[in-house]
PDB file of C-alpha atoms in Angstrom:
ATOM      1  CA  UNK A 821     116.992  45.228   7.869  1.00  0.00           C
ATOM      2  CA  UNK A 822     119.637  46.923   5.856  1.00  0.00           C
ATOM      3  CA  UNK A 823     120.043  50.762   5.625  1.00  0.00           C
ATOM      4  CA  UNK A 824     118.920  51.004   2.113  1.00  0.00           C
ATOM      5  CA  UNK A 825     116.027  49.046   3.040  1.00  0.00           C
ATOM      6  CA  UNK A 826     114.857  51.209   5.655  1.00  0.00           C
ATOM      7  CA  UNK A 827     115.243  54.107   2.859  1.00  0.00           C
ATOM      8  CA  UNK A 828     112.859  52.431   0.813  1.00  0.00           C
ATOM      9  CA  UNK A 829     110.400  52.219   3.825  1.00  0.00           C
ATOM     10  CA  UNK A 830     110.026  55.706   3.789  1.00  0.00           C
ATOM     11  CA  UNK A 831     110.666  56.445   0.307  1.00  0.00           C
ATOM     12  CA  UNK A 832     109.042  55.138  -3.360  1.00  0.00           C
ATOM     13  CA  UNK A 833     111.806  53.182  -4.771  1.00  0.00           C
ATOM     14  CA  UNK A 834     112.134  53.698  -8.416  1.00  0.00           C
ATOM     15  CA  UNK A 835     113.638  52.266 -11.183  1.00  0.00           C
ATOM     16  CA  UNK A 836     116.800  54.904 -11.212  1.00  0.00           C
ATOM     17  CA  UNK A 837     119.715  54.611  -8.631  1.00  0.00           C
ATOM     18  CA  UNK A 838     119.149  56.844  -5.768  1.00  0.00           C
ATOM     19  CA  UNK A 839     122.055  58.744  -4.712  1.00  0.00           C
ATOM     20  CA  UNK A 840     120.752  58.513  -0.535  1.00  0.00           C
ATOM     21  CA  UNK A 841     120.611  55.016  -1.125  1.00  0.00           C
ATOM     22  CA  UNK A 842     124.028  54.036  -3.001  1.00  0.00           C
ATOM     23  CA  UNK A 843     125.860  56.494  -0.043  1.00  0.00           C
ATOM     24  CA  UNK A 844     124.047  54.430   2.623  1.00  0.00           C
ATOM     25  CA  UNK A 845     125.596  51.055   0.888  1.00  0.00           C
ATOM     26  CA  UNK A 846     129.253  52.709   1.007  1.00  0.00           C
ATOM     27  CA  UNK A 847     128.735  53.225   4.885  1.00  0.00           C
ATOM     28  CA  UNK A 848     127.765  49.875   5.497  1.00  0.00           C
ATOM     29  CA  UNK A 849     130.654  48.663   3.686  1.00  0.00           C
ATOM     30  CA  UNK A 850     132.967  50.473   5.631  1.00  0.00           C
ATOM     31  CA  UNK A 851     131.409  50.037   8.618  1.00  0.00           C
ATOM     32  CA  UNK A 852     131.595  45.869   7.858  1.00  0.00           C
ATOM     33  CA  UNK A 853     135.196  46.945   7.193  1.00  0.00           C
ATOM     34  CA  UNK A 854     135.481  48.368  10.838  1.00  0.00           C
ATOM     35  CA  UNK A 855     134.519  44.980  11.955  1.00  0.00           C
ATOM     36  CA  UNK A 856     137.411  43.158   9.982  1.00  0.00           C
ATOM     37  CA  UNK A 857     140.045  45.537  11.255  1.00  0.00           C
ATOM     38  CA  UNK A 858     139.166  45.270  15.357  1.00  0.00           C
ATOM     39  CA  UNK A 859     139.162  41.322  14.607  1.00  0.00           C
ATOM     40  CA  UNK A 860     142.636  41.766  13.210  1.00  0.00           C
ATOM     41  CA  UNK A 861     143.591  43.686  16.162  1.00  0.00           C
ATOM     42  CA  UNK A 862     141.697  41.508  18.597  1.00  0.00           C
ATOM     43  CA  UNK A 863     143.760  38.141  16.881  1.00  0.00           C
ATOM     44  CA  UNK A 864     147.527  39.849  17.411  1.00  0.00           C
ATOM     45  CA  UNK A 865     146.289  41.255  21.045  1.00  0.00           C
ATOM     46  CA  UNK A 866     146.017  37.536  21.497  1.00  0.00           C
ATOM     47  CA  UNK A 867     149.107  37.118  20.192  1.00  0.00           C
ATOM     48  CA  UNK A 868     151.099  39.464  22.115  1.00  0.00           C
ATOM     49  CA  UNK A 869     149.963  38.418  25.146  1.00  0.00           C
ATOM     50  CA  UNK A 870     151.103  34.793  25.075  1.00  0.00           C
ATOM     51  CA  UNK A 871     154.263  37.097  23.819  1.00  0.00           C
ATOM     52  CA  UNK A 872     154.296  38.722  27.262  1.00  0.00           C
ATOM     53  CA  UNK A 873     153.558  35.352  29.383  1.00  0.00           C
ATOM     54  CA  UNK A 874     156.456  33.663  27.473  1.00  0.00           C
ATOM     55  CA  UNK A 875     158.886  36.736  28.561  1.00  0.00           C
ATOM     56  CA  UNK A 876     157.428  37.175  32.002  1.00  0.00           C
ATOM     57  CA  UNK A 877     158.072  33.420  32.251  1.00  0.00           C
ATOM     58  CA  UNK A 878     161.975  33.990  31.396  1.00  0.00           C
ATOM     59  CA  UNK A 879     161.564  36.702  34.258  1.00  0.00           C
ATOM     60  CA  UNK A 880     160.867  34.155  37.215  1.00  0.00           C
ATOM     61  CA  UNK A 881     163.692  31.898  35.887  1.00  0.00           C
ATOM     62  CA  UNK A 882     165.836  34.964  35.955  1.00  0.00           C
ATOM     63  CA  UNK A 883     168.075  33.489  39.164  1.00  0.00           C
ATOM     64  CA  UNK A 884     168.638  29.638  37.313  1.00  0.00           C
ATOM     65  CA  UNK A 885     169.415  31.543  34.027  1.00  0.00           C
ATOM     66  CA  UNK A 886     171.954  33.880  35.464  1.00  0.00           C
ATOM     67  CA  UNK A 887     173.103  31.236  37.242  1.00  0.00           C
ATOM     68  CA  UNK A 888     173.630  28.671  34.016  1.00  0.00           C
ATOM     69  CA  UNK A 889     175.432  31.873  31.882  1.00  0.00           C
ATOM     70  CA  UNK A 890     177.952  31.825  34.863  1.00  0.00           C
ATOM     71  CA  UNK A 891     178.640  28.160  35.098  1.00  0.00           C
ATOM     72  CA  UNK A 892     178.441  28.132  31.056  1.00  0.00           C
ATOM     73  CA  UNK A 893     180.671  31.391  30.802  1.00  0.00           C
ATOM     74  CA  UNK A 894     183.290  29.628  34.082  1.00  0.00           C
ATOM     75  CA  UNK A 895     183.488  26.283  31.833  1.00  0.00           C
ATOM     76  CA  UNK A 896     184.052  27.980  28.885  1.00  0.00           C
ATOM     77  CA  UNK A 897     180.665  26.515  26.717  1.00  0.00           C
ATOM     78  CA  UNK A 898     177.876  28.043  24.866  1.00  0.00           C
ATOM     79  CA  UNK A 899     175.370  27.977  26.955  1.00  0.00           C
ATOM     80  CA  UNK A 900     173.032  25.880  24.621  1.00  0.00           C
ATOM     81  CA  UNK A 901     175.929  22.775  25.269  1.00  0.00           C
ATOM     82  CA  UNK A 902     174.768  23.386  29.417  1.00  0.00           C
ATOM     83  CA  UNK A 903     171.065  23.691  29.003  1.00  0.00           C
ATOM     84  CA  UNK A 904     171.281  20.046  26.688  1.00  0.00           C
ATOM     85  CA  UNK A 905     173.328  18.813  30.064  1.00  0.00           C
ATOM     86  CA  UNK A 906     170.700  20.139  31.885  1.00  0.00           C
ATOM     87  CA  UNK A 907     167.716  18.847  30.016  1.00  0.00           C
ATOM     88  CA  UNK A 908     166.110  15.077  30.891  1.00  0.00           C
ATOM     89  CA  UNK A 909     168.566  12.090  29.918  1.00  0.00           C
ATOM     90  CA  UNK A 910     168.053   8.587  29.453  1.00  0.00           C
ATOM     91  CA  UNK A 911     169.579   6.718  32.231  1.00  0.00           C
ATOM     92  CA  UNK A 912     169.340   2.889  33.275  1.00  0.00           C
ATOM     93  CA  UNK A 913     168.987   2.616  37.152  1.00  0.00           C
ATOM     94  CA  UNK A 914     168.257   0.229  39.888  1.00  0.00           C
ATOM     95  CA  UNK A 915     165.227   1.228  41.756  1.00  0.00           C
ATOM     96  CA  UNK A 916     164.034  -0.027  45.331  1.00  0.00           C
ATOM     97  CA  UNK A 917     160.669  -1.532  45.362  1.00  0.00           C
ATOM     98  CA  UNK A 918     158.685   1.715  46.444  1.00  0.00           C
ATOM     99  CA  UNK A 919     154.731   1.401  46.887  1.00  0.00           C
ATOM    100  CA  UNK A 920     154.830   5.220  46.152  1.00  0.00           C
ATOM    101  CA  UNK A 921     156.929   5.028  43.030  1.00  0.00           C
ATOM    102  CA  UNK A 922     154.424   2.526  41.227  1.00  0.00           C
ATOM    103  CA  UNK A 923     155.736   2.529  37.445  1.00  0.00           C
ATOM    104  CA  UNK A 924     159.492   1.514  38.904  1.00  0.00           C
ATOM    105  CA  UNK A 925     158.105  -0.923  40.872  1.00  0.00           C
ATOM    106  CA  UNK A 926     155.354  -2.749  38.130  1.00  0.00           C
ATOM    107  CA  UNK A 927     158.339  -2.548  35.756  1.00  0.00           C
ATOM    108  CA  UNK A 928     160.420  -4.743  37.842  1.00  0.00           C
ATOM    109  CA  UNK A 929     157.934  -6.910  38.719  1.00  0.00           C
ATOM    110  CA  UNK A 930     157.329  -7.791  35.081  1.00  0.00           C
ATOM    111  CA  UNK A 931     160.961  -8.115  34.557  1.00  0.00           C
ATOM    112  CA  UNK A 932     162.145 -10.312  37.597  1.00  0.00           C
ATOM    113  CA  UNK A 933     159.021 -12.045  36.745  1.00  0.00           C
ATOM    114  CA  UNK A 934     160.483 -13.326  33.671  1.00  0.00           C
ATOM    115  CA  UNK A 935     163.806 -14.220  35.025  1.00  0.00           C
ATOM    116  CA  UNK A 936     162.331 -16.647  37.408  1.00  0.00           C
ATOM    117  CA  UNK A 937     161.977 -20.317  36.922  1.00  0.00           C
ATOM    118  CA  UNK A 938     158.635 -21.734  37.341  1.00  0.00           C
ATOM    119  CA  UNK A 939     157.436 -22.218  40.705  1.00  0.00           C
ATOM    120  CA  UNK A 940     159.682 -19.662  42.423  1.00  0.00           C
ATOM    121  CA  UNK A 941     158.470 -17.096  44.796  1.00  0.00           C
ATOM    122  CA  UNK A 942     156.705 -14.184  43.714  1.00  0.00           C
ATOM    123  CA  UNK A 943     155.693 -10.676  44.733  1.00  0.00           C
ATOM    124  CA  UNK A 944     158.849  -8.804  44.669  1.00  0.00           C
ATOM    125  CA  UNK A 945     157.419  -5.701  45.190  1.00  0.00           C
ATOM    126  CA  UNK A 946     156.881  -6.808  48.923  1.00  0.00           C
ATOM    127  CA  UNK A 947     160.561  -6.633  49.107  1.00  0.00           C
ATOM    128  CA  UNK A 948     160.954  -2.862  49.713  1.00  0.00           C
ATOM    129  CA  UNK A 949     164.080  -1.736  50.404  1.00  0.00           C
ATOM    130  CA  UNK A 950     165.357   1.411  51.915  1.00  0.00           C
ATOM    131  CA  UNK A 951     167.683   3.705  50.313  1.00  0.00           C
ATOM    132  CA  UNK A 952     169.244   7.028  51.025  1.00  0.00           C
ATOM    133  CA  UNK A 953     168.868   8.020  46.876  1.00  0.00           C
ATOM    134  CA  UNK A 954     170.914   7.223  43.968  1.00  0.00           C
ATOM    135  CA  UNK A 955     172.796   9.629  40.862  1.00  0.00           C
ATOM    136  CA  UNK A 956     168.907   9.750  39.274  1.00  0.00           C
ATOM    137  CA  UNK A 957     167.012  11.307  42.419  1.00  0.00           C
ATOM    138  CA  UNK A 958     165.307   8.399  42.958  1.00  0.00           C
ATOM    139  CA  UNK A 959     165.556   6.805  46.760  1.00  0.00           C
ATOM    140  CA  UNK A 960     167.160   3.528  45.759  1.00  0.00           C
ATOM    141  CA  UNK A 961     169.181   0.668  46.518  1.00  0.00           C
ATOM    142  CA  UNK A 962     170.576  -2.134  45.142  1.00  0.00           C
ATOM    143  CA  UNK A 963     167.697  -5.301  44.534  1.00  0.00           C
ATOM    144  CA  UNK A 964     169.108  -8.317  45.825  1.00  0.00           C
ATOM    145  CA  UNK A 965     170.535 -10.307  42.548  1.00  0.00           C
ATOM    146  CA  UNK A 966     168.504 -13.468  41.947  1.00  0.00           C
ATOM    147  CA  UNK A 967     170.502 -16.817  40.759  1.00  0.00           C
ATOM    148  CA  UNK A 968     173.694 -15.141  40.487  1.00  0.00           C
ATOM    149  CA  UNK A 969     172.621 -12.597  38.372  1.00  0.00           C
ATOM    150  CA  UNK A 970     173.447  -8.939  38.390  1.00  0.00           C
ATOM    151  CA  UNK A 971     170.948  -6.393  40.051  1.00  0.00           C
ATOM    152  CA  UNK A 972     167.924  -5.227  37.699  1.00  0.00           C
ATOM    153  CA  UNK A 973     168.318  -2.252  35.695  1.00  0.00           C
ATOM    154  CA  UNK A 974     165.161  -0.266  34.234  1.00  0.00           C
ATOM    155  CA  UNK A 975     165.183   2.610  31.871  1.00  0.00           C
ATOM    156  CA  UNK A 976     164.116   5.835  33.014  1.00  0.00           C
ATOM    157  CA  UNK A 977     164.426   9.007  32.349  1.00  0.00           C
ATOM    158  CA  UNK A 978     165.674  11.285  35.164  1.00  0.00           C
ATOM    159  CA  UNK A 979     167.201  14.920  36.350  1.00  0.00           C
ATOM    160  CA  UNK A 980     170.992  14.506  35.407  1.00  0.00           C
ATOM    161  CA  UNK A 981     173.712  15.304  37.677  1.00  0.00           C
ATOM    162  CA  UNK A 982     174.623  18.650  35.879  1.00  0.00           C
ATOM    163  CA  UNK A 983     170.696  20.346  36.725  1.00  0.00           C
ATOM    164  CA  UNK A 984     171.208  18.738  40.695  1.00  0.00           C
ATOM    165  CA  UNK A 985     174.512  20.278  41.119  1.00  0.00           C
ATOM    166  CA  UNK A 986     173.429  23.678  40.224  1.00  0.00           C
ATOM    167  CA  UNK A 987     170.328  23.138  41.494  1.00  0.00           C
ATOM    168  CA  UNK A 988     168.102  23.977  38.015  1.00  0.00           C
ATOM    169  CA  UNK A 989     164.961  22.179  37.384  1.00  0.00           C
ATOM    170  CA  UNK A 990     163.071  21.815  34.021  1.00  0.00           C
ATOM    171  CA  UNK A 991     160.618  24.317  34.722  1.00  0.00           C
ATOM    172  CA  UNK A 992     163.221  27.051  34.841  1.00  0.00           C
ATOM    173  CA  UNK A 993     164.458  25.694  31.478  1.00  0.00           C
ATOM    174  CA  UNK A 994     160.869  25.819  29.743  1.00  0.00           C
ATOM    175  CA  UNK A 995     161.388  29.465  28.920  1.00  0.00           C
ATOM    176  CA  UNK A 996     165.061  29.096  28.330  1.00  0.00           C
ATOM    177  CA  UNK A 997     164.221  26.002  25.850  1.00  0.00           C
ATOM    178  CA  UNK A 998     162.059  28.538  24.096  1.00  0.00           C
ATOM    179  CA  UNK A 999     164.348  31.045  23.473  1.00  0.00           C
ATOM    180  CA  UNK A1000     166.856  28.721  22.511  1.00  0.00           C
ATOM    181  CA  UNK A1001     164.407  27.297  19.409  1.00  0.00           C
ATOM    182  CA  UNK A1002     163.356  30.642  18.428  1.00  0.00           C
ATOM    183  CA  UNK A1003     167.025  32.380  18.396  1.00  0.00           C
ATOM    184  CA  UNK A1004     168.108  29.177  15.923  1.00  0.00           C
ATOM    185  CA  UNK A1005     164.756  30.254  13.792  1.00  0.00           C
ATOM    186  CA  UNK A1006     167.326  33.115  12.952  1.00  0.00           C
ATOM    187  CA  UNK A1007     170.011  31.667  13.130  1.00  0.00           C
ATOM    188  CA  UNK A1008     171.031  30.810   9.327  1.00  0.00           C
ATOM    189  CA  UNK A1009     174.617  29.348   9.865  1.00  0.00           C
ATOM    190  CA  UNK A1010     173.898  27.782  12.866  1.00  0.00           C
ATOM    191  CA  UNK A1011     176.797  29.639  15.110  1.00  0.00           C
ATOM    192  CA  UNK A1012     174.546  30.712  17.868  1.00  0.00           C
ATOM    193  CA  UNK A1013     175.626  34.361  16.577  1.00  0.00           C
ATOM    194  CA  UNK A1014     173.275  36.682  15.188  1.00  0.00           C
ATOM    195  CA  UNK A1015     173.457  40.769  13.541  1.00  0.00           C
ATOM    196  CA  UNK A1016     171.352  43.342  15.593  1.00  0.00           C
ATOM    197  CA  UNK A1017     168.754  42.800  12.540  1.00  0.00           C
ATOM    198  CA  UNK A1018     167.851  39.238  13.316  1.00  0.00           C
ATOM    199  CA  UNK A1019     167.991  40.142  16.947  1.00  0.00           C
ATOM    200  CA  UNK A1020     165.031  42.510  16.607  1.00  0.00           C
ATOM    201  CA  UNK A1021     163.018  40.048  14.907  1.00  0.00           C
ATOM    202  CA  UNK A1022     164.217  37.747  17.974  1.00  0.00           C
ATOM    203  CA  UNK A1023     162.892  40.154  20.367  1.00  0.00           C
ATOM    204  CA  UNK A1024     159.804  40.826  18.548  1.00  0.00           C
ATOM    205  CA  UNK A1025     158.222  36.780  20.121  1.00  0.00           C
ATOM    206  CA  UNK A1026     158.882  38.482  23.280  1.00  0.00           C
ATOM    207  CA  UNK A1027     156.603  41.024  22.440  1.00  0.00           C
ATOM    208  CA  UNK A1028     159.534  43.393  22.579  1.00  0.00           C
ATOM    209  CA  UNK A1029     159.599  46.303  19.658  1.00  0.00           C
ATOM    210  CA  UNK A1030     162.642  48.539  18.539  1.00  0.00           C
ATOM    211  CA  UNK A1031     163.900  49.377  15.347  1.00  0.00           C
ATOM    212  CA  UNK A1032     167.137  48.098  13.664  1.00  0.00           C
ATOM    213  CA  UNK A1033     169.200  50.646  14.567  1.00  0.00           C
ATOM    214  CA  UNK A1034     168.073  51.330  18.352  1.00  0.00           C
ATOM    215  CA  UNK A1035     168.379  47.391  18.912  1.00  0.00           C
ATOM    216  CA  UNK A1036     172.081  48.064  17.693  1.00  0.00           C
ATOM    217  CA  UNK A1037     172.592  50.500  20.024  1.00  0.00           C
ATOM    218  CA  UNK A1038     170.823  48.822  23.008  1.00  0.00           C
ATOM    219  CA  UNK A1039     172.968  45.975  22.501  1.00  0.00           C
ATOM    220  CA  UNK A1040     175.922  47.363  22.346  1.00  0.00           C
ATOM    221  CA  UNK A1041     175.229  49.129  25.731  1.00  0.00           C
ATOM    222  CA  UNK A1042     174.886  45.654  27.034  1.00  0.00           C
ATOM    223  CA  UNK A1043     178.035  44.228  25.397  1.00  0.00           C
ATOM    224  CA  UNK A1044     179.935  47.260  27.225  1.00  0.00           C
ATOM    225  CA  UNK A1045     178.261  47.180  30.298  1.00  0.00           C
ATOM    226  CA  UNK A1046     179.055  43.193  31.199  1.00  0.00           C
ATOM    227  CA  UNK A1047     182.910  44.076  29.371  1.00  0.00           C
ATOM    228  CA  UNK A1048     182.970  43.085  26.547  1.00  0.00           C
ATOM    229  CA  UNK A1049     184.230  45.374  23.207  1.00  0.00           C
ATOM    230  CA  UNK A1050     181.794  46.620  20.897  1.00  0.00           C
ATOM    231  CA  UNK A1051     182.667  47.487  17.138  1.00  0.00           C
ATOM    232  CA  UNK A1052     182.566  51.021  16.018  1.00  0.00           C
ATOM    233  CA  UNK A1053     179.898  50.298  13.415  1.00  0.00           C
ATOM    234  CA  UNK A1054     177.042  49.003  16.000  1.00  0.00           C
ATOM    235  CA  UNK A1055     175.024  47.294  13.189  1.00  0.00           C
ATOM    236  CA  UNK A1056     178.062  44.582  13.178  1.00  0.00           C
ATOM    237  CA  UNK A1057     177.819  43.637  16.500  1.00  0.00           C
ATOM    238  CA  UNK A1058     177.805  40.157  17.335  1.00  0.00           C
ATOM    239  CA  UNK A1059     174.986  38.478  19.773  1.00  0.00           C
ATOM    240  CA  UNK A1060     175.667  34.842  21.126  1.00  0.00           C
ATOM    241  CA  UNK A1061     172.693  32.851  22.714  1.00  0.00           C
ATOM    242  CA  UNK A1062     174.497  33.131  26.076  1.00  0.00           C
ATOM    243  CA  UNK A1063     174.456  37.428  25.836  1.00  0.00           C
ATOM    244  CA  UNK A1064     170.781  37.408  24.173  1.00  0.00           C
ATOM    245  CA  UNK A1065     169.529  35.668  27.405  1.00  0.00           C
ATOM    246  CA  UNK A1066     171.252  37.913  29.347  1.00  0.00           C
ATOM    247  CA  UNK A1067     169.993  40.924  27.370  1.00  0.00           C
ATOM    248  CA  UNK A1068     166.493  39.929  27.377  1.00  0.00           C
ATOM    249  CA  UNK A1069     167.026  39.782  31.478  1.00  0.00           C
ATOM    250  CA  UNK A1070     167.634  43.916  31.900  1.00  0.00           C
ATOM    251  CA  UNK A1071     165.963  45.026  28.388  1.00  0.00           C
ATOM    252  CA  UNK A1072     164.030  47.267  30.089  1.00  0.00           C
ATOM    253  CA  UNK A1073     166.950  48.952  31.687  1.00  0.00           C
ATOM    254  CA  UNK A1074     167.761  50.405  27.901  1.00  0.00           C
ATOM    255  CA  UNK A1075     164.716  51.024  26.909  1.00  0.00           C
ATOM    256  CA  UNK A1076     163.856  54.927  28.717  1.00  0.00           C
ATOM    257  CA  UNK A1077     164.059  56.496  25.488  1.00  0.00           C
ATOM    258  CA  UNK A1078     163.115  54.483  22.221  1.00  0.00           C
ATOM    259  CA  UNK A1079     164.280  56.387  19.415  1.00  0.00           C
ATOM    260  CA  UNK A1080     162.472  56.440  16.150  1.00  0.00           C
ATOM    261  CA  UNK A1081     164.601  58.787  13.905  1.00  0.00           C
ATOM    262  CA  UNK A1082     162.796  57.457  10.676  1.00  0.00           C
ATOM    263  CA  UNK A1083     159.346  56.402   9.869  1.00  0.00           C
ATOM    264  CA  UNK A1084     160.311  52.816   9.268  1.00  0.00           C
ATOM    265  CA  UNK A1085     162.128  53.069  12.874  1.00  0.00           C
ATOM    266  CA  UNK A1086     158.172  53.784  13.655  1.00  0.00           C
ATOM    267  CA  UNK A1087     157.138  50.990  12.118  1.00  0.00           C
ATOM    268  CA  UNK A1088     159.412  48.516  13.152  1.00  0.00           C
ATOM    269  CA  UNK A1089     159.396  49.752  16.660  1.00  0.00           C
ATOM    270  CA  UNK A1090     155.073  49.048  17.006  1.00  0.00           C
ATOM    271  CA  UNK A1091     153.730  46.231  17.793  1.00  0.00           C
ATOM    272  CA  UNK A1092     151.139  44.614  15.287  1.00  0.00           C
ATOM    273  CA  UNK A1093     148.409  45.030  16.627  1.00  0.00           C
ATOM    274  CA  UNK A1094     149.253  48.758  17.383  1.00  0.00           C
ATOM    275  CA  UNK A1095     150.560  49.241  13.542  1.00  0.00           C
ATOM    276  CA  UNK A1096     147.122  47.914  12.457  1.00  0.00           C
ATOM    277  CA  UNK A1097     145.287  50.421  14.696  1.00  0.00           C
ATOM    278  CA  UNK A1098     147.351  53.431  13.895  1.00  0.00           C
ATOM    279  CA  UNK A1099     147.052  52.289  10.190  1.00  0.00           C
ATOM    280  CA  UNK A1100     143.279  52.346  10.552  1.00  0.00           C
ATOM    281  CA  UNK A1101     143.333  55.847  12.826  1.00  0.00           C
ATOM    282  CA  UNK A1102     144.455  57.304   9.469  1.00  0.00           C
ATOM    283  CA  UNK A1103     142.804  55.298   6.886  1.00  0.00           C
ATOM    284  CA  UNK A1104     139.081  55.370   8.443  1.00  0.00           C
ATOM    285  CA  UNK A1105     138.950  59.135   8.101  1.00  0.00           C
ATOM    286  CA  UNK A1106     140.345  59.810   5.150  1.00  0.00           C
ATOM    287  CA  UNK A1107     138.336  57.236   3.613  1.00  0.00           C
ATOM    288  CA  UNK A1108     135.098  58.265   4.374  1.00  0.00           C
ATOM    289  CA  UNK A1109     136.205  62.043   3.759  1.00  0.00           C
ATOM    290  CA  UNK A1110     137.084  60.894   0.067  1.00  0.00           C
ATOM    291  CA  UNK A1111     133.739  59.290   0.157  1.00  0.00           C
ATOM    292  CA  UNK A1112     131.698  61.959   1.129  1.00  0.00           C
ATOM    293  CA  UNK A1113     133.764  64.173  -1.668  1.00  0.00           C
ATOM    294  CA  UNK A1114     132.997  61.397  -4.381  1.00  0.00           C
ATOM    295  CA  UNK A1115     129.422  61.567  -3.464  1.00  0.00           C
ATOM    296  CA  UNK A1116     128.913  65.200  -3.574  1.00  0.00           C
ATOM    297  CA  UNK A1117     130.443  65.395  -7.246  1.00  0.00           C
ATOM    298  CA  UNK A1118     128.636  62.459  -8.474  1.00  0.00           C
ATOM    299  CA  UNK A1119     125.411  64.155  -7.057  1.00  0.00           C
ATOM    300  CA  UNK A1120     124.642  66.448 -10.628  1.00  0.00           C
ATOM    301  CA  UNK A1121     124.520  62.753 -12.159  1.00  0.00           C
ATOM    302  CA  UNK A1122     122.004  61.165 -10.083  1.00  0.00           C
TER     303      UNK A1122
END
């Protein structure tokens, strides 16, 4: 049962509008409006906290990431060129017959399979043999060749000597992988460089907030503090992948006083779903004080 309807319950409706009843309609509207707004909210809460997860997840790598902007910064590479030598690669090895490693094993069942004539013994995989571990961190060694032919390669892909040697593994480059995809979103000219603009935007998916000129300023702090020159006009700074990483690291170290000279510094330093609400703070009241103004006129012409 509506509002109006439950005036009518306790009033004669009659063929004119009723001024009680047309007020009542406007405060349902707004009210459904109310609704709408804390869904919006609700839907970028949601948002920002997959945000959060994907920089707390950064966090725990923090040790492998510092660790690959060293090596990357000692060999003198962007540190996008380490993290693809890093990453999975396609490798052809020899594996030993393994119970426990059971696709290496069926594959090279099926393949000696083939390569035998007919009649010949079967059931390689019996033939196990022990190995102290090959380039691929898999225990192998060497199957026995068969007719005179070379030892059986499979294709697998496997943990390549760069990630062993500094001892990163793929779930420390999730996050890293992450960053690396959205920094390029920004990233028109494809230099790994970006202006303290599109950084803010960067550091927006990590549910981080500042306005354009703080994020200049923050930045620059960081350039300074790890050596490295800043220019005088901090809105032409340069960020590479390899110092946004870092950056995003010790943000929080910079970020004691946020400084919102200008209302669009406000806005740009809120999060969406607190923008919406503060939007709302101010809209909610002042619309229903207009409406209860507009009413009150249009009462004499009821």
């Amino acid at each position: 049962r509506t509002l109006s309807n439950s005036v009518y319950s306790i009033l004669p409706e009659g063929a004119q509008q009723m001024w009680l009843a047309d007020l009542l309609t406007s405060f349902t509207v707004i009210c459904a409006l109310g609704a709408v707004e804390f869904g919006i909210v609700q839907y970028w809460l949601q948002i920002e906290k997959r945000r959060v997860a994907r920089r707390d997840g950064l966090k725990k790598a923090e040790a492998a990431t510092k660790k690959l902007i060293a090596q990357a910064a000692k060999e003198g590479l962007k540190l996008t060129q380490l993290l693809e030598r890093c990453s999975a690669a396609d490798m052809k090895v020899t594996p030993t017959m393994q119970a426990d490693v059971e696709v290496v094993r069926s594959a090279t069942e099926e393949f000696l399979a083939s390569q035998q004539p007919e009649g010949a013994e079967q059931g390689v995989g019996a033939r196990a043999a022990a190995g102290a571990g090959d380039e691929v961190g898999l225990a192998v060694a060497p199957a026995q060749p068969q007719d005179g032919k070379d030892s059986v390669t499979v294709p697998m892909r496997c943990r390549p000597p760069t990630a062993k040697d500094l001892n990163v593994h793929e779930h420390d480059l999730l996050f890293l992988e992450f960053a690396k995809n959205t920094f390029s979103r920004f990233d028109d000219d494809k230099s790994y460089t970006l202006k303290p603009q599109d950084v803010r935007r960067v550091l927006a998916k990590f549910n981080i907030y500042m306005s354009t000129k703080w994020t200049a300023q923050v930045i620059c702090m960081y350039l300074r503090d790890i050596d490295k020159p800043t220019p005088l006009d901090e809105l032409e700074a340069e960020v590479t992948f390899s110092v946004f990483c870092g950056f995003l690291l010790d943000y929080d170290k910079y970020l004691l006083v946020t400084k919102r000279s200008t209302w669009k510094g406000w806005y740009q330093a809120m999060s969406p779903s607190a923008t919406v609400d503060t939007i709302s703070r101010v809209l909610w009241p002042s619309a229903l004080t207009v409406l209860l103004i507009a009413f009150q006129l249009a009462l004499p012409f009821y």
